[in-house]
Amino acid sequence: SSPNSISITMGKHCQIVMGPAGSGKSTYCETIQRHCETMKRTAHVLNLDPAADNFNYHPSIDIRDLISLQDVMEELDYGPNGGLVYCMEYLTQNLDWLAEQIDDYSDDYLIIDCPGQIELYTHLPYMKTIAQQLQQWGYQVCGVWCLDSMFITDASRFISGSLMCLSAMIQLE
């Protein structure tokens, strides 16, 4: 076969891409996926944001196939924040669904595009549970924190953004 058709597997590695809403998480995921394709490596993006509507990438796995924020809001009469927390709790209670979904990609690189609700990373256990489960499944997990460039325009914003990142890191530890 020609060198252009060679695909390199990366083993069981994944990035959990976190950060506040609008910080560029989905753009980052798309960029990393394209970079991997350019390098002849297979990478799959997993959408774990049940409220996401539009992507510049095609998610290989989409939480909305399990549960959607709109359905939760309509059926349980929750607001968007409570509905998102419910969706993530539902996912952690149904990790067998996630295991089945990623089973086909066990030798590929996973990029996990997460919701932008800060509570999910700073003081609720759901992302920690997902990260720990991925590790139990044999994945090397890397956390990526995206932050809007506006957070470096003055000292108070920079400290705020840095503390959010530190809080998420400690929670995922």
Short mmCIF file of C-alpha atoms in Angstrom, two decimals:
data_model
loop_
_atom_site.label_atom_id
_atom_site.label_comp_id
_atom_site.label_asym_id
_atom_site.label_seq_id
_atom_site.Cartn_x
_atom_site.Cartn_y
_atom_site.Cartn_z
CA SER A 1 0.00 0.00 0.00
CA SER A 2 1.07 3.58 -0.52
CA PRO A 3 2.41 5.72 2.36
CA ASN A 4 -0.63 7.98 2.00
CA SER A 5 -2.98 5.15 2.96
CA ILE A 6 -1.19 4.16 6.17
CA SER A 7 -3.17 4.85 9.32
CA ILE A 8 -1.34 4.91 12.64
CA THR A 9 -3.19 3.85 15.78
CA MET A 10 -2.41 5.67 18.98
CA GLY A 11 -3.63 3.18 21.55
CA LYS A 12 -6.04 3.91 24.35
CA HIS A 13 -5.59 7.63 24.90
CA CYS A 14 -8.14 10.38 25.31
CA GLN A 15 -8.42 14.07 25.99
CA ILE A 16 -11.25 15.43 28.10
CA VAL A 17 -11.77 18.95 26.76
CA MET A 18 -13.28 21.23 29.38
CA GLY A 19 -13.86 24.92 29.97
CA PRO A 20 -16.58 27.54 30.23
CA ALA A 21 -19.20 28.03 27.54
CA GLY A 22 -17.85 29.80 24.49
CA SER A 23 -14.20 29.11 25.30
CA GLY A 24 -13.50 27.24 22.07
CA LYS A 25 -13.80 23.62 23.20
CA SER A 26 -15.55 22.41 20.03
CA THR A 27 -13.15 24.38 17.83
CA TYR A 28 -10.23 22.81 19.67
CA CYS A 29 -11.73 19.33 19.19
CA GLU A 30 -12.23 19.92 15.48
CA THR A 31 -8.67 21.22 15.11
CA ILE A 32 -7.10 18.28 16.93
CA GLN A 33 -9.18 15.82 14.89
CA ARG A 34 -8.05 17.46 11.62
CA HIS A 35 -4.43 17.47 12.82
CA CYS A 36 -4.62 13.75 13.60
CA GLU A 37 -6.08 13.09 10.15
CA THR A 38 -3.23 15.04 8.58
CA MET A 39 -0.77 12.93 10.57
CA LYS A 40 -2.56 9.73 9.38
CA ARG A 41 -3.83 9.02 12.88
CA THR A 42 -7.39 8.09 13.69
CA ALA A 43 -9.11 10.30 16.24
CA HIS A 44 -12.77 10.27 17.21
CA VAL A 45 -14.60 13.18 18.80
CA LEU A 46 -17.21 12.33 21.42
CA ASN A 47 -19.86 14.95 22.09
CA LEU A 48 -20.80 14.88 25.77
CA ASP A 49 -22.79 18.13 25.59
CA PRO A 50 -26.50 17.20 25.47
CA ALA A 51 -27.36 20.82 24.61
CA ALA A 52 -25.03 21.13 21.61
CA ASP A 53 -26.73 21.72 18.27
CA ASN A 54 -24.11 22.55 15.68
CA PHE A 55 -20.64 21.13 15.16
CA ASN A 56 -17.87 21.76 12.67
CA TYR A 57 -16.98 18.10 13.14
CA HIS A 58 -19.03 14.93 12.93
CA PRO A 59 -19.11 13.33 16.39
CA SER A 60 -18.37 9.61 16.35
CA ILE A 61 -20.32 9.29 19.59
CA ASP A 62 -23.03 11.71 20.69
CA ILE A 63 -24.61 11.79 24.15
CA ARG A 64 -27.80 13.02 22.48
CA ASP A 65 -28.26 9.46 21.23
CA LEU A 66 -28.66 8.52 24.90
CA ILE A 67 -30.31 11.64 26.33
CA SER A 68 -30.95 15.20 25.19
CA LEU A 69 -31.27 18.36 27.21
CA GLN A 70 -34.43 19.36 25.35
CA ASP A 71 -36.15 16.09 26.28
CA VAL A 72 -35.17 16.45 29.93
CA MET A 73 -36.39 20.04 30.05
CA GLU A 74 -39.74 19.11 28.47
CA GLU A 75 -40.39 15.85 30.34
CA LEU A 76 -39.11 16.81 33.79
CA ASP A 77 -39.83 20.55 33.58
CA TYR A 78 -36.20 21.39 34.41
CA GLY A 79 -34.37 24.53 33.41
CA PRO A 80 -31.25 24.37 31.25
CA ASN A 81 -28.76 24.15 34.14
CA GLY A 82 -30.68 21.54 36.12
CA GLY A 83 -31.37 19.63 32.92
CA LEU A 84 -27.68 19.54 32.01
CA VAL A 85 -26.75 18.27 35.47
CA TYR A 86 -29.47 15.61 35.15
CA CYS A 87 -28.12 14.53 31.74
CA MET A 88 -24.58 14.12 33.09
CA GLU A 89 -25.86 12.20 36.12
CA TYR A 90 -27.84 9.97 33.74
CA LEU A 91 -24.71 9.33 31.69
CA THR A 92 -22.72 8.34 34.78
CA GLN A 93 -25.51 5.94 35.74
CA ASN A 94 -25.40 4.45 32.23
CA LEU A 95 -21.68 4.15 31.60
CA ASP A 96 -22.32 0.78 29.97
CA TRP A 97 -23.79 2.78 27.05
CA LEU A 98 -20.53 4.74 26.77
CA ALA A 99 -18.50 1.52 27.00
CA GLU A 100 -20.47 0.03 24.11
CA GLN A 101 -20.03 3.18 22.05
CA ILE A 102 -16.26 3.47 22.48
CA ASP A 103 -15.64 -0.25 22.12
CA ASP A 104 -15.31 0.12 18.33
CA TYR A 105 -12.66 2.81 18.83
CA SER A 106 -10.50 1.11 21.46
CA ASP A 107 -7.30 1.53 19.40
CA ASP A 108 -8.04 5.09 18.33
CA TYR A 109 -7.49 8.45 19.98
CA LEU A 110 -10.57 9.89 21.69
CA ILE A 111 -11.30 13.60 22.04
CA ILE A 112 -14.16 14.27 24.43
CA ASP A 113 -15.99 17.56 23.88
CA CYS A 114 -17.63 18.44 27.20
CA PRO A 115 -20.38 20.87 28.19
CA GLY A 116 -19.49 24.38 29.31
CA GLN A 117 -21.21 24.33 32.69
CA ILE A 118 -18.45 24.99 35.21
CA GLU A 119 -20.17 23.14 38.07
CA LEU A 120 -19.62 19.86 36.23
CA TYR A 121 -15.86 20.25 36.70
CA THR A 122 -15.51 22.17 39.93
CA HIS A 123 -17.85 20.61 42.48
CA LEU A 124 -20.02 17.88 40.98
CA PRO A 125 -18.61 14.34 40.66
CA TYR A 126 -19.78 13.49 37.14
CA MET A 127 -16.69 14.36 35.11
CA LYS A 128 -14.46 12.76 37.73
CA THR A 129 -16.55 9.58 37.51
CA ILE A 130 -16.26 9.55 33.71
CA ALA A 131 -12.49 10.15 33.84
CA GLN A 132 -11.98 7.40 36.41
CA GLN A 133 -14.08 4.97 34.37
CA LEU A 134 -12.06 5.70 31.23
CA GLN A 135 -8.90 4.95 33.22
CA GLN A 136 -10.41 1.69 34.47
CA TRP A 137 -11.08 0.79 30.83
CA GLY A 138 -7.36 1.25 30.17
CA TYR A 139 -7.32 4.76 28.72
CA GLN A 140 -4.56 7.24 29.40
CA VAL A 141 -6.61 10.36 30.17
CA CYS A 142 -5.46 13.94 29.64
CA GLY A 143 -7.50 16.94 30.76
CA VAL A 144 -7.49 20.01 28.50
CA TRP A 145 -8.86 23.29 29.86
CA CYS A 146 -9.86 25.90 27.27
CA LEU A 147 -10.23 29.50 28.30
CA ASP A 148 -11.35 32.49 26.25
CA SER A 149 -8.55 34.94 25.46
CA MET A 150 -10.56 37.68 27.20
CA PHE A 151 -9.47 36.09 30.49
CA ILE A 152 -5.94 37.39 30.00
CA THR A 153 -6.91 41.03 29.42
CA ASP A 154 -6.71 41.97 33.08
CA ALA A 155 -5.42 40.50 36.33
CA SER A 156 -8.78 39.70 37.94
CA ARG A 157 -10.04 37.79 34.90
CA PHE A 158 -6.77 35.91 34.59
CA ILE A 159 -6.85 34.88 38.27
CA SER A 160 -10.52 33.87 37.93
CA GLY A 161 -9.81 31.72 34.86
CA SER A 162 -6.74 30.18 36.47
CA LEU A 163 -8.67 29.29 39.62
CA MET A 164 -11.45 27.67 37.56
CA CYS A 165 -8.84 25.54 35.82
CA LEU A 166 -7.12 24.65 39.11
CA SER A 167 -10.43 23.73 40.70
CA ALA A 168 -11.24 21.40 37.79
CA MET A 169 -7.79 19.83 37.94
CA ILE A 170 -8.12 19.14 41.66
CA GLN A 171 -11.63 17.72 41.22
CA LEU A 172 -10.47 15.34 38.47
CA GLU A 173 -7.39 14.20 40.42
#
